[in-house]
Coordinates of C-alpha atoms in Angstrom, one line a residue:
M1 CA -10.2 -30.9 97.3
N2 CA -11.8 -29.1 100.6
S3 CA -10.4 -26.7 102.5
R4 CA -11.5 -28.4 105.6
C5 CA -10.6 -31.7 104.4
A6 CA -6.8 -30.3 104.1
T7 CA -6.9 -28.4 107.4
K8 CA -8.2 -32.0 109.4
F9 CA -5.4 -33.8 107.4
P10 CA -2.6 -32.1 107.7
P11 CA 0.0 -33.3 103.9
P12 CA 2.4 -36.2 105.9
H13 CA 5.2 -35.2 106.7
F14 CA 9.0 -37.2 107.3
D15 CA 11.1 -36.2 109.8
P16 CA 14.7 -37.6 108.9
E17 CA 15.7 -37.1 112.6
A18 CA 13.0 -38.4 114.5
D19 CA 11.5 -41.4 111.8
T20 CA 15.2 -43.4 111.0
G21 CA 14.2 -46.0 114.1
L22 CA 11.2 -46.5 112.4
L23 CA 12.3 -46.2 108.8
A24 CA 14.8 -48.6 109.6
G25 CA 13.1 -50.8 110.6
M26 CA 10.3 -51.4 107.9
V27 CA 13.6 -51.7 105.7
G28 CA 15.1 -54.7 107.9
E29 CA 11.0 -56.0 107.4
E30 CA 10.8 -55.3 103.7
V31 CA 14.2 -56.9 103.5
I32 CA 13.7 -60.7 105.3
R33 CA 10.5 -60.4 103.6
R34 CA 12.8 -60.2 99.8
L35 CA 14.8 -62.9 101.2
Y36 CA 12.4 -65.3 101.8
S37 CA 10.9 -64.3 99.0
D38 CA 13.6 -65.2 96.8
I39 CA 14.8 -68.1 99.1
H40 CA 11.3 -69.6 98.3
A41 CA 12.2 -68.4 94.7
L42 CA 14.7 -71.3 94.3
P43 CA 14.7 -74.3 93.2
S44 CA 13.1 -76.5 95.1
E45 CA 16.7 -79.0 96.2
Q46 CA 18.2 -75.4 96.9
S47 CA 16.1 -73.6 98.5
R48 CA 15.5 -76.4 101.4
I49 CA 19.2 -76.8 101.9
I50 CA 19.2 -72.8 102.5
R51 CA 15.8 -73.0 104.6
L52 CA 17.6 -75.8 106.6
S53 CA 21.6 -73.9 106.8
I54 CA 19.5 -71.3 108.0
A55 CA 17.7 -73.1 110.5
G56 CA 21.3 -74.4 112.0
F57 CA 21.3 -77.2 110.6
K58 CA 25.3 -78.2 109.6
G59 CA 25.8 -79.8 106.0
A60 CA 25.9 -83.3 107.1
E61 CA 22.9 -83.0 109.2
I62 CA 21.6 -81.9 105.8
A63 CA 22.5 -84.2 103.8
R64 CA 21.7 -86.8 105.9
R65 CA 17.7 -85.2 106.3
L66 CA 17.3 -85.1 102.7
G67 CA 19.2 -88.3 101.7
I68 CA 21.8 -87.1 99.6
S69 CA 25.3 -86.3 99.6
I70 CA 27.0 -84.2 100.7
N71 CA 28.8 -82.6 97.9
T72 CA 25.3 -82.4 96.3
V73 CA 24.3 -80.0 100.1
K74 CA 27.5 -78.2 99.4
T75 CA 26.9 -77.6 95.5
Q76 CA 23.2 -76.6 96.1
K77 CA 24.2 -74.3 98.8
Y78 CA 27.1 -72.2 96.8
R79 CA 25.0 -72.1 93.8
G80 CA 21.6 -71.1 96.1
Y81 CA 23.8 -68.6 97.8
R82 CA 24.7 -67.0 94.2
S83 CA 21.6 -67.0 93.0
L84 CA 20.8 -65.1 96.2
R85 CA 23.5 -63.2 96.5
L86 CA 23.2 -61.2 92.9
K87 CA 18.8 -60.8 93.2
L88 CA 19.5 -59.2 96.3
S89 CA 22.3 -57.4 95.5
K90 CA 20.1 -55.2 92.6
F91 CA 17.4 -55.0 95.6
F92 CA 20.0 -53.5 98.4
F93 CA 21.8 -51.1 96.0
L94 CA 18.0 -49.9 95.3
F95 CA 16.8 -49.9 98.5
G96 CA 20.1 -48.3 99.9
S97 CA 20.0 -45.4 97.6
L98 CA 16.2 -44.4 97.8
F99 CA 17.1 -44.8 102.3
A100 CA 19.8 -42.4 101.4
L101 CA 17.1 -40.0 99.6
L102 CA 15.0 -40.4 102.3
T103 CA 16.9 -39.5 104.9
G104 CA 19.2 -36.5 104.0
L105 CA 22.5 -38.9 103.6
K106 CA 24.9 -37.9 101.0

């Protein structure tokens, strides 16, 4: 490696005190990206129901919009959230571990 290049571009430095806010913002963005990616990967009916629920629609309105029964909405919503919980719990464990490692938390 060229010493001139090393002087020009010092190695990156992570300061947990100063960079925690930046890191938290990055983590938040990644969590949202992952959530929507996992919602998109659900079976289509579960995905539509979860997206409408997140948008603030109640069960009866979702049922009316999709032309399905309220019981189907409840069942598919439950299954979708259960699947997301399982997928995201592994993700959060890994992300939490990485965050703790980077910030020096015990």
